[in-house]
Coordinates of C-alpha atoms in Angstrom, one line a residue:
M273 CA 237.3 273.7 187.0
A274 CA 236.4 270.0 187.7
A275 CA 232.8 269.3 187.4
L276 CA 230.5 266.5 186.1
A277 CA 227.4 267.1 184.2
P278 CA 224.5 264.8 185.1
T279 CA 224.5 263.3 181.7
S280 CA 228.0 261.9 182.2
L281 CA 227.0 259.8 185.1
S282 CA 225.0 256.5 185.2
K283 CA 221.2 256.6 185.5
D284 CA 221.6 257.3 189.2
P285 CA 223.5 260.7 189.1
L286 CA 224.7 260.0 192.7
S287 CA 225.7 256.3 192.5
N288 CA 228.5 255.1 194.6
G289 CA 230.6 254.3 191.6
A290 CA 230.3 257.8 190.3
L291 CA 231.3 259.3 193.6
T292 CA 234.2 256.9 193.8
R293 CA 235.3 258.2 190.5
I294 CA 235.2 261.8 191.9
F295 CA 236.8 261.2 195.4
G296 CA 238.9 258.1 194.8
S297 CA 238.8 254.5 195.9
R298 CA 239.6 255.1 199.5
V299 CA 236.2 256.7 200.2
K300 CA 234.2 254.6 202.8
S301 CA 230.5 253.9 202.4
L302 CA 229.5 256.3 205.2
E303 CA 231.6 259.1 203.8
I304 CA 229.9 258.5 200.4
Q305 CA 226.5 258.9 201.9
H306 CA 227.5 262.1 203.7
T307 CA 228.8 263.6 200.5
Q308 CA 226.0 262.2 198.5
L309 CA 223.5 264.2 200.6
R310 CA 225.5 267.5 200.2
L311 CA 225.7 266.8 196.4
W312 CA 222.0 266.0 196.1
T313 CA 221.1 269.2 197.9
C314 CA 223.2 271.4 195.7
F315 CA 221.8 269.6 192.6
R316 CA 218.2 270.1 193.7
S317 CA 218.7 273.8 194.3
N318 CA 220.5 274.3 191.0
S319 CA 218.9 271.9 188.7
G320 CA 220.3 273.6 185.7
V321 CA 223.9 273.4 186.7
K322 CA 226.7 270.7 186.8
L323 CA 227.1 268.5 189.9
K324 CA 229.5 269.8 192.5
A325 CA 230.6 268.6 195.9
S326 CA 230.3 271.2 198.6
A327 CA 232.7 269.7 201.2
E328 CA 235.6 267.4 201.4
P329 CA 235.0 263.9 202.7
P330 CA 236.2 263.5 206.2
A331 CA 238.7 260.8 205.4
L332 CA 240.6 263.0 203.1
T333 CA 241.3 265.8 205.5
R334 CA 244.5 264.3 206.5
E335 CA 245.8 263.8 203.1
P336 CA 247.0 266.5 200.6
K337 CA 244.0 267.6 198.3
S338 CA 244.3 267.2 194.6
D339 CA 243.5 270.2 192.3
K340 CA 240.5 268.4 191.2
Q341 CA 239.2 267.9 194.7
E342 CA 239.9 271.7 195.4
S343 CA 237.9 272.8 192.4
I344 CA 235.0 270.6 193.4
M345 CA 235.0 272.1 196.9
E346 CA 235.2 275.7 195.7
M347 CA 232.5 275.2 193.3
G348 CA 230.2 273.6 195.9
N349 CA 230.8 276.6 198.2
G350 CA 229.8 278.9 195.4
C351 CA 226.2 277.4 195.7
D352 CA 226.0 279.0 199.1
L353 CA 227.7 282.2 198.0
F354 CA 225.1 282.8 195.2
N355 CA 222.2 281.7 197.3
E356 CA 223.1 284.4 199.7
M357 CA 223.5 286.9 196.9
K358 CA 220.1 286.0 195.6
N359 CA 218.6 286.6 199.0
N360 CA 220.3 289.9 199.2
F361 CA 218.9 290.9 195.9
L362 CA 215.4 289.8 196.8
S363 CA 215.6 291.8 200.1
F364 CA 216.8 294.9 198.1
K365 CA 214.0 294.5 195.6
K366 CA 211.4 294.2 198.4
H367 CA 212.7 296.8 200.9
K368 CA 214.5 299.3 198.6
Y369 CA 213.3 299.1 195.1
M370 CA 209.6 298.5 195.6
E371 CA 209.4 300.9 198.6
N372 CA 211.2 303.7 196.4
L373 CA 209.6 302.7 193.1
E374 CA 209.0 306.4 192.0
L375 CA 212.7 307.2 192.4
F376 CA 213.8 304.1 190.4
Q377 CA 211.4 304.8 187.7
A378 CA 212.8 308.3 187.4
L379 CA 216.2 306.9 187.3
S380 CA 215.3 304.7 184.5
K381 CA 214.9 307.8 182.3
G382 CA 218.3 309.4 183.3
Q383 CA 220.7 310.5 185.9
A384 CA 221.9 313.8 187.3
P385 CA 224.5 313.0 190.1
K386 CA 226.1 316.0 192.0
F387 CA 229.1 314.0 192.7
M388 CA 231.7 312.0 190.7
V389 CA 233.6 309.7 193.1
I390 CA 237.0 308.1 192.3
A391 CA 237.8 305.5 194.8
C392 CA 240.0 302.4 195.3
A393 CA 238.9 299.1 194.1
D394 CA 239.6 297.6 197.5
S395 CA 236.8 295.5 198.8
R396 CA 236.8 297.2 202.2
V397 CA 236.1 300.6 201.0
C398 CA 232.9 300.9 199.1
P399 CA 232.0 304.6 199.0
S400 CA 228.1 304.0 199.0
N401 CA 228.4 301.9 202.2
I402 CA 230.8 304.4 203.9
L403 CA 229.3 307.7 202.9
G404 CA 225.6 306.5 202.2
F405 CA 225.4 307.5 198.6
K406 CA 221.9 306.4 197.1
P407 CA 221.2 305.3 193.6
G408 CA 221.5 308.3 191.2
E409 CA 223.6 310.5 193.7
A410 CA 227.3 309.6 192.7
F411 CA 228.9 308.5 189.4
M412 CA 231.7 306.3 190.5
V413 CA 234.9 304.9 189.0
R414 CA 237.1 302.7 191.1
N415 CA 240.7 301.7 190.3
V416 CA 243.8 300.4 192.0
A417 CA 244.9 303.1 194.6
N418 CA 242.2 305.7 193.5
M419 CA 244.6 307.3 191.1
V420 CA 244.0 309.9 188.3
P421 CA 246.5 309.9 185.5
T422 CA 247.4 313.3 183.9
Y423 CA 245.7 314.3 180.7
E424 CA 248.8 313.8 178.8
S425 CA 249.0 310.2 179.8
G426 CA 246.5 309.3 177.2
P427 CA 243.1 307.2 177.3
S428 CA 242.2 305.1 180.3
E429 CA 238.9 304.0 181.9
T430 CA 239.4 306.7 184.6
N431 CA 239.7 309.7 182.2
A432 CA 236.9 308.2 179.9
A433 CA 234.8 308.4 183.2
L434 CA 236.0 311.8 184.1
E435 CA 235.0 313.1 180.5
F436 CA 231.5 311.6 180.8
A437 CA 230.9 312.9 184.3
V438 CA 232.2 316.4 183.8
N439 CA 231.0 317.1 180.1
S440 CA 227.9 315.1 179.9
L441 CA 226.5 314.7 183.4
E442 CA 227.9 318.0 184.4
V443 CA 228.7 316.9 188.1
E444 CA 229.4 319.8 190.4
N445 CA 231.9 317.9 192.6
I446 CA 234.7 315.4 192.1
L447 CA 235.8 313.6 195.3
I448 CA 238.8 311.3 195.2
I449 CA 238.8 308.9 198.2
G450 CA 242.0 307.2 199.5
H451 CA 242.0 304.8 202.4
S452 CA 244.4 303.1 205.0
C453 CA 246.4 299.9 204.4
C454 CA 246.2 300.5 200.6
G455 CA 248.0 297.7 198.6
G456 CA 248.4 299.8 195.5
I457 CA 250.2 302.5 197.5
R458 CA 252.5 299.8 199.3
A459 CA 253.3 298.5 195.9
L460 CA 254.2 301.9 194.7
M461 CA 256.5 302.5 197.7
S462 CA 258.0 299.2 197.3
M463 CA 259.0 299.7 193.5
Q464 CA 262.5 300.2 192.3
D465 CA 263.0 303.2 190.0
E466 CA 262.8 300.8 187.0
V467 CA 259.2 299.9 186.0
D468 CA 258.5 296.3 185.3
S469 CA 256.5 296.6 182.1
S470 CA 255.3 292.9 182.5
S471 CA 253.3 293.9 185.6
F472 CA 250.0 295.8 185.0
I473 CA 250.1 296.8 188.7
R474 CA 253.4 298.4 188.4
S475 CA 252.6 300.1 185.1
W476 CA 249.5 301.5 186.8
V477 CA 250.7 302.8 190.1
I478 CA 253.7 304.6 188.6
V479 CA 250.9 307.3 188.1
G480 CA 251.6 308.2 191.6
K481 CA 255.4 308.6 191.3
N482 CA 255.3 312.2 192.3
A483 CA 253.5 311.2 195.6
K484 CA 256.2 308.7 196.3
L485 CA 259.0 311.2 195.7
S486 CA 257.3 313.8 197.9
T487 CA 257.0 311.1 200.7
K488 CA 260.6 310.0 200.5
A489 CA 261.5 313.7 200.8
A490 CA 259.3 314.6 203.6
A491 CA 259.1 311.4 205.6
S492 CA 262.4 309.5 205.0
N493 CA 262.9 309.3 208.8
L494 CA 259.7 307.5 209.4
S495 CA 259.1 303.6 209.1
F496 CA 258.0 302.0 205.9
D497 CA 254.4 301.7 207.2
Q498 CA 254.3 305.3 208.3
Q499 CA 255.6 306.3 204.7
C500 CA 252.9 304.4 203.2
T501 CA 250.3 306.2 205.2
H502 CA 251.8 309.5 204.3
C503 CA 251.9 308.5 200.6
E504 CA 248.2 307.4 200.8
K505 CA 247.3 311.0 201.5
E506 CA 249.9 312.6 199.3
S507 CA 248.7 310.5 196.4
I508 CA 245.2 312.1 196.7
N509 CA 246.7 315.5 196.4
C510 CA 248.8 314.6 193.4
S511 CA 245.6 313.2 191.7
L512 CA 243.8 316.5 192.6
L513 CA 246.7 318.4 190.8
N514 CA 246.4 315.9 187.8
L515 CA 242.8 316.7 187.5
L516 CA 243.8 320.4 186.6
T517 CA 245.7 319.1 183.6
Y518 CA 242.4 318.4 181.9
P519 CA 241.5 321.6 180.1
W520 CA 237.7 321.1 180.5
I521 CA 238.1 320.3 184.2
E522 CA 240.3 323.4 184.9
E523 CA 238.0 325.6 183.0
K524 CA 235.0 324.6 185.0
V525 CA 237.0 324.9 188.3
K526 CA 238.1 328.4 187.3
K527 CA 234.5 329.5 186.6
G528 CA 233.3 328.0 190.0
E529 CA 231.2 325.4 188.3
L530 CA 233.2 322.4 189.6
S531 CA 234.8 321.7 193.0
L532 CA 237.6 319.2 193.6
H533 CA 237.8 317.4 196.9
G534 CA 240.0 314.8 198.6
G535 CA 239.0 312.4 201.3
Y536 CA 240.8 309.8 203.3
Y537 CA 239.0 306.8 205.0
D538 CA 240.9 305.1 207.8
F539 CA 239.1 301.8 208.4
V540 CA 241.3 300.8 211.3
D541 CA 239.9 303.6 213.5
C542 CA 236.8 304.4 211.4
T543 CA 237.7 308.1 210.7
F544 CA 237.3 310.2 207.7
E545 CA 239.2 313.2 206.6
K546 CA 237.8 315.6 203.9
W547 CA 239.3 318.7 202.3
T548 CA 238.7 320.8 199.2
L549 CA 241.3 322.0 196.7
D550 CA 242.0 325.8 196.8
Y551 CA 242.2 326.5 193.2
K552 CA 243.6 330.0 193.4
G553 CA 246.1 329.1 195.9
S554 CA 247.3 326.0 194.1
V555 CA 247.8 328.0 190.9
M556 CA 249.9 330.6 192.7
E557 CA 252.0 327.6 194.0
G558 CA 252.7 326.6 190.3
K559 CA 250.4 323.6 190.4
N560 CA 253.2 321.7 192.1
R561 CA 251.7 321.6 195.6
V562 CA 248.0 321.3 196.8
V563 CA 246.6 324.2 198.8
V564 CA 243.5 323.0 200.5
K565 CA 240.6 324.7 202.4
N566 CA 237.5 323.5 204.2
Q567 CA 239.2 320.7 206.0
S568 CA 237.1 318.5 208.3
F569 CA 237.6 315.4 210.3
W570 CA 234.9 313.0 211.0
C571 CA 235.2 310.5 213.8

């Protein structure tokens, strides 16, 4: 990233000569003054960081930007991003933390969530924001396309989280949440049969291969977009079945100590579908097809 520390400039950290070195010899004096003000504002509010320009000089807008100029602009914009983040944190502290101090003090000593939530890493589908989970209510893991690999697949961050949530926290519910317009599912549906081992994404989403095969068999007459929507839901069900490959999960489900649920958030229409795995029915089906109960649709 291109940035200049204050010690690398002349005695005046914002001298015209220094700015000329940053932006090139064609910058006019008025443009230098304009950029100088923005630089000084960023420097004043972040005295411990390197100098960064927060905007491109007007004279350069018609010319291709160099990598150095792009980097300076991006770093300058970061000042505003983190200022906003800081304000959000201070607002949280004042209006949430301090007003619920007893709750947060209790959480500092331990957690006892009722839910484990497995959701997609997509920035548009934060479970706490959508479903209103409060601190301490849900143990969460998020990955690409909200997938659960089988027990036989070996270690991953997802099954490590499962082990902790089920065996240590003793959650009573596992909820897998899928969503509309999922890029991970689209990547899965676009894949050829051969997995590109050089791609981390492809190597991961192959976990949902059975969902893809089921979709191709049941929805081959639909458009690609419609097939992706079908696979988004089918993948949730395949992951529910994969949960039963973990001996300690199946044991608790069989005893009625743990329930497995699926959820689907359509953020285009803002609707939510929820269902629960019928363990006995799924076992009778040979664990190759999910049988569900307690379906509901929220809109």
